[in-house]
PDB file of C-alpha atoms in Angstrom:
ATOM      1  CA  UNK A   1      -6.685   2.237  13.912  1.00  0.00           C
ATOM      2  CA  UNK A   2      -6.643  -1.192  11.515  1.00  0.00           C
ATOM      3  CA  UNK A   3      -4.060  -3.207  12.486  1.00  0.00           C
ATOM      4  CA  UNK A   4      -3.534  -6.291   9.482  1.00  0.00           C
ATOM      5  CA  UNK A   5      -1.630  -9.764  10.181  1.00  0.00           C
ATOM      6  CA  UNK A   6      -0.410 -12.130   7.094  1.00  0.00           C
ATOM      7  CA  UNK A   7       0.362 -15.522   7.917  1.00  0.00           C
ATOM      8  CA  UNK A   8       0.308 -18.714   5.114  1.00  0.00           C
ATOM      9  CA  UNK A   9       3.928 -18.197   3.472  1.00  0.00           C
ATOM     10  CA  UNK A  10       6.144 -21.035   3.007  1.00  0.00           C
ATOM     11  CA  UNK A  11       8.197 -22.793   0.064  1.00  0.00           C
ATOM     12  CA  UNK A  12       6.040 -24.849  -2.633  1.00  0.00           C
ATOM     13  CA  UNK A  13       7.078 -26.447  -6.146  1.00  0.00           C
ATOM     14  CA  UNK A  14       6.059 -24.520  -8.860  1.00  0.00           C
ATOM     15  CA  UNK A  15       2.283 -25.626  -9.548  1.00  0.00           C
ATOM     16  CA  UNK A  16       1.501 -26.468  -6.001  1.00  0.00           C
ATOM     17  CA  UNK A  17      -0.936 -23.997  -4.192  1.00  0.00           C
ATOM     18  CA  UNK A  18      -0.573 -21.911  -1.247  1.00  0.00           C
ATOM     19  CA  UNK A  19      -3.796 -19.771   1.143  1.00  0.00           C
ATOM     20  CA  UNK A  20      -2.225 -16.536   2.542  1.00  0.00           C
ATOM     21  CA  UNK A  21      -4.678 -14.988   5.353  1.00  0.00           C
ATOM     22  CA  UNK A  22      -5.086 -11.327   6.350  1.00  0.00           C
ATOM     23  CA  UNK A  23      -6.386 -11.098  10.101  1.00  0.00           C
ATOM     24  CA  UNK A  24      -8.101  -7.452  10.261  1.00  0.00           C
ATOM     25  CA  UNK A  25      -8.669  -5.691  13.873  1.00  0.00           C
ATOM     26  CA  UNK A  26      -9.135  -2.269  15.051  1.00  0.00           C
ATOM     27  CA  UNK A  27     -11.718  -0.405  13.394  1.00  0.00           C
ATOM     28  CA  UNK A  28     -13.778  -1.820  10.225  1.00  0.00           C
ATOM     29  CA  UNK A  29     -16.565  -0.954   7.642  1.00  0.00           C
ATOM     30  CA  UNK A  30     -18.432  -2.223   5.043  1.00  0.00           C
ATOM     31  CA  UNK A  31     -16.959   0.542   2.767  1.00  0.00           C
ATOM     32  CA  UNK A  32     -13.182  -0.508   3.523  1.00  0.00           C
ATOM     33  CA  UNK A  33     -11.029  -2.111   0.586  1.00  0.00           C
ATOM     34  CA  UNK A  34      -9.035  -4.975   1.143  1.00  0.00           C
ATOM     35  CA  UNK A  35      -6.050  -5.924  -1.034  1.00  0.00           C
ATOM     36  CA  UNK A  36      -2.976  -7.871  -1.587  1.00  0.00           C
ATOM     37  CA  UNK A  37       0.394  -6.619  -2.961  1.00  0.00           C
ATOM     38  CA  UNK A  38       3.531  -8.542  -3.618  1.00  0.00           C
ATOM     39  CA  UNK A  39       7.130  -7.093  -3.913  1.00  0.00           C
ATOM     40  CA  UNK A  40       9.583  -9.585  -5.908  1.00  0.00           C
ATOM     41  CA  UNK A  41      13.679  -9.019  -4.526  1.00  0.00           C
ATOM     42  CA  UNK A  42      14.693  -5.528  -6.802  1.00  0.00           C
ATOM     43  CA  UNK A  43      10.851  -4.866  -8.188  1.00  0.00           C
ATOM     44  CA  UNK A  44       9.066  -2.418  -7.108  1.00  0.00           C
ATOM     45  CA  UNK A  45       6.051  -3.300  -4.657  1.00  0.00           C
ATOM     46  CA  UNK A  46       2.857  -4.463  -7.384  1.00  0.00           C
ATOM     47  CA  UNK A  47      -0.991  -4.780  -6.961  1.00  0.00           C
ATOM     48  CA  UNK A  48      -2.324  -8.635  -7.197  1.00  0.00           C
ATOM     49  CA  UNK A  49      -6.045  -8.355  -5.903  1.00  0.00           C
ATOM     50  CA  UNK A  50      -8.802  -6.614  -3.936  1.00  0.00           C
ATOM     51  CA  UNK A  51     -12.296  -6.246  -2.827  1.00  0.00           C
ATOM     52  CA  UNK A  52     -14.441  -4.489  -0.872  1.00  0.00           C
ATOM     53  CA  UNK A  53     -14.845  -5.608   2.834  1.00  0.00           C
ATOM     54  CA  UNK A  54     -18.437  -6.136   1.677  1.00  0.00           C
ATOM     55  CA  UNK A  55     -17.233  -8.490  -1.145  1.00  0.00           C
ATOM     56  CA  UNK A  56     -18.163  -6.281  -3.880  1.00  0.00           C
ATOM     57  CA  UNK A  57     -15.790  -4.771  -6.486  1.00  0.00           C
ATOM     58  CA  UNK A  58     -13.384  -7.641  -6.542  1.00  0.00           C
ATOM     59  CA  UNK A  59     -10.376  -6.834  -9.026  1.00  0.00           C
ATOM     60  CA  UNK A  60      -7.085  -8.933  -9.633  1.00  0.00           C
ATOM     61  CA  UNK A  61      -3.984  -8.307 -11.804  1.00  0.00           C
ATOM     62  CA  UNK A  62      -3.819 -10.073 -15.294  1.00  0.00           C
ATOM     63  CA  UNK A  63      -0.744 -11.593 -14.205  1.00  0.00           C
ATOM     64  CA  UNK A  64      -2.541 -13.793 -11.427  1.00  0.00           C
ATOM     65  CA  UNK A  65      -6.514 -13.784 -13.148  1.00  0.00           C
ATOM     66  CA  UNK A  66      -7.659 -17.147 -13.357  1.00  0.00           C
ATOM     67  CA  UNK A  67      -4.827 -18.624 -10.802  1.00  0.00           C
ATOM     68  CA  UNK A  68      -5.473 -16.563  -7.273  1.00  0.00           C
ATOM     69  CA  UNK A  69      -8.535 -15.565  -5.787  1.00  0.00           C
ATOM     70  CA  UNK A  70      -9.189 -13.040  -3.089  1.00  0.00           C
ATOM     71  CA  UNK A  71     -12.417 -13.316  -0.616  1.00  0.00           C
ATOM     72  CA  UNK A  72     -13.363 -12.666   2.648  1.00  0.00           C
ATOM     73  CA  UNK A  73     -14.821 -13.803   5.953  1.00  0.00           C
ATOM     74  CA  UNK A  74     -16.433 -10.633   7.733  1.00  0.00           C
ATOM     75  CA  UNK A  75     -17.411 -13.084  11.130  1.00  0.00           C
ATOM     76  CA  UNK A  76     -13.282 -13.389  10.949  1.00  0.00           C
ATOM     77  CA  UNK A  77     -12.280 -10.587  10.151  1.00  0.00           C
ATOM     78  CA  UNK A  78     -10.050 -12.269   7.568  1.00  0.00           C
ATOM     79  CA  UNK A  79      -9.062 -11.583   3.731  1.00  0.00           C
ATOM     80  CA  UNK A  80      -8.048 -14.975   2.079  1.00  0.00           C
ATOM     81  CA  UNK A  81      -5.826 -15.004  -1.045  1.00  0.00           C
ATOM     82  CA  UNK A  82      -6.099 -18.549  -2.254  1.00  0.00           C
ATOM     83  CA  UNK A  83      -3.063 -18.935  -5.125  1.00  0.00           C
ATOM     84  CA  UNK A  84      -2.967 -22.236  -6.931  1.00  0.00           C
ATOM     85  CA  UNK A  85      -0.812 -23.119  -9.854  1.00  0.00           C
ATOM     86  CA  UNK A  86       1.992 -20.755  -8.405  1.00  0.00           C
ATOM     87  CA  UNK A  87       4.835 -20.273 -10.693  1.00  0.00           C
ATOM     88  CA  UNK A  88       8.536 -19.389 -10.090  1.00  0.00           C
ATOM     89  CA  UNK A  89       7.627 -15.684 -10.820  1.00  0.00           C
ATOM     90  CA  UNK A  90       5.155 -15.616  -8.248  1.00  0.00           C
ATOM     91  CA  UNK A  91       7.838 -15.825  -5.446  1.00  0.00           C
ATOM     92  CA  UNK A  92       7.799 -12.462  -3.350  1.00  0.00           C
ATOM     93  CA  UNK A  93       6.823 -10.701   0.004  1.00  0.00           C
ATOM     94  CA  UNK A  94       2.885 -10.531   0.225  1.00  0.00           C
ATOM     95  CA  UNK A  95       1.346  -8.382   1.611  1.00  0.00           C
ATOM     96  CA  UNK A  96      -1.885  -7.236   2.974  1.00  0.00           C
ATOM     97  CA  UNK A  97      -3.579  -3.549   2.716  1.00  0.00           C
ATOM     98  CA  UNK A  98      -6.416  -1.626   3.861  1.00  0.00           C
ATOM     99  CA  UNK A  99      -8.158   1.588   3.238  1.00  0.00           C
ATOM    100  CA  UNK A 100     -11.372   3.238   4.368  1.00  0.00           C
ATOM    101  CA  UNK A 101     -11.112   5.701   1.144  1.00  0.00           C
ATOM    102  CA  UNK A 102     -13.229   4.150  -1.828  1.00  0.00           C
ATOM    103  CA  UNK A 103     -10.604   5.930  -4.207  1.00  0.00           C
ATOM    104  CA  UNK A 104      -7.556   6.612  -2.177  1.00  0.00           C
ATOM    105  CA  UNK A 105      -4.374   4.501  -2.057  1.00  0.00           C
ATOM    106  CA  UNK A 106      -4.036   1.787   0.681  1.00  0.00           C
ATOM    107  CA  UNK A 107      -2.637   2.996   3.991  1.00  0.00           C
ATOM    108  CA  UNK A 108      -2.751   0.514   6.465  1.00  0.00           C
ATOM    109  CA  UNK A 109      -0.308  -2.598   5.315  1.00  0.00           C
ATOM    110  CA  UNK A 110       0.796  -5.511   7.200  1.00  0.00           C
ATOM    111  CA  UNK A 111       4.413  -6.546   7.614  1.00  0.00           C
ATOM    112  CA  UNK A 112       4.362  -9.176   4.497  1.00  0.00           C
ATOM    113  CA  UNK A 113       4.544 -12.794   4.588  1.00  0.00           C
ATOM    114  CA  UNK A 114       7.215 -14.977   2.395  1.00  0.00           C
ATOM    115  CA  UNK A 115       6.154 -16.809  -0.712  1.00  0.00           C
ATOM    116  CA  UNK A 116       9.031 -18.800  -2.382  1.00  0.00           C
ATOM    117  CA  UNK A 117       8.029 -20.982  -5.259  1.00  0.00           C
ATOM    118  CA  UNK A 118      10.992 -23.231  -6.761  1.00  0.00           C
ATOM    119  CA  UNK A 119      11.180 -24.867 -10.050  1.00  0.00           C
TER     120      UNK A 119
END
């Protein structure tokens, strides 16, 4: 019943920034987690960051700490993952996730969004 929408992709030089949005509808709670995931060409799909709907319990990967940062907008309905100083390694399909379990894996995902970051 959550239906998620990514939109923000494009191409950037590496150290330029890019602000990927999640647009959330269907069915919603305070207790739902938000996150994003990325999946590089022949890697297996990775965590980068989530939080709480409520904007608690906010958690990113050490490879994007300091550089990305997740929030949200609850009058939206929208999870923001602002990257900056993107590097070629950061190029891959992101994508958004949902869950109303507070320990269970994601099960609602969006259909991705392209991130390509040249040298």
């Amino acid at each position: 019943q959550v239906q998620l929408v990514e939109s923000g992709g494009g191409s950037v030089q590496a150290g330029g920034s890019l602000r990927l949005s999640c647009a959330a509808s269907g069915s919603t709670f305070s207790s739902s987690r938000m996150g994003w995931f990325r999946q590089a060409p022949g890697k297996e799909r990775e965590f980068v960051a989530s939080l709480w709907w409520s904007g608690a319990n906010i958690v990113y990967s050490n490879s994007v700490k300091g550089r990305f940062t997740i929030s949200r907008d609850n009058a939206k309905n929208t999870v923001v993952l602002q990257m900056n100083s993107l590097k070629p390694e950061d190029t891959a399909v992101y994508f958004c996730a949902a869950t109303k379990s507070v320990v269970g894996p994601f099960d609602y995902w969006g259909q991705g969004t392209q991130v390509t970051v040249s040298s």
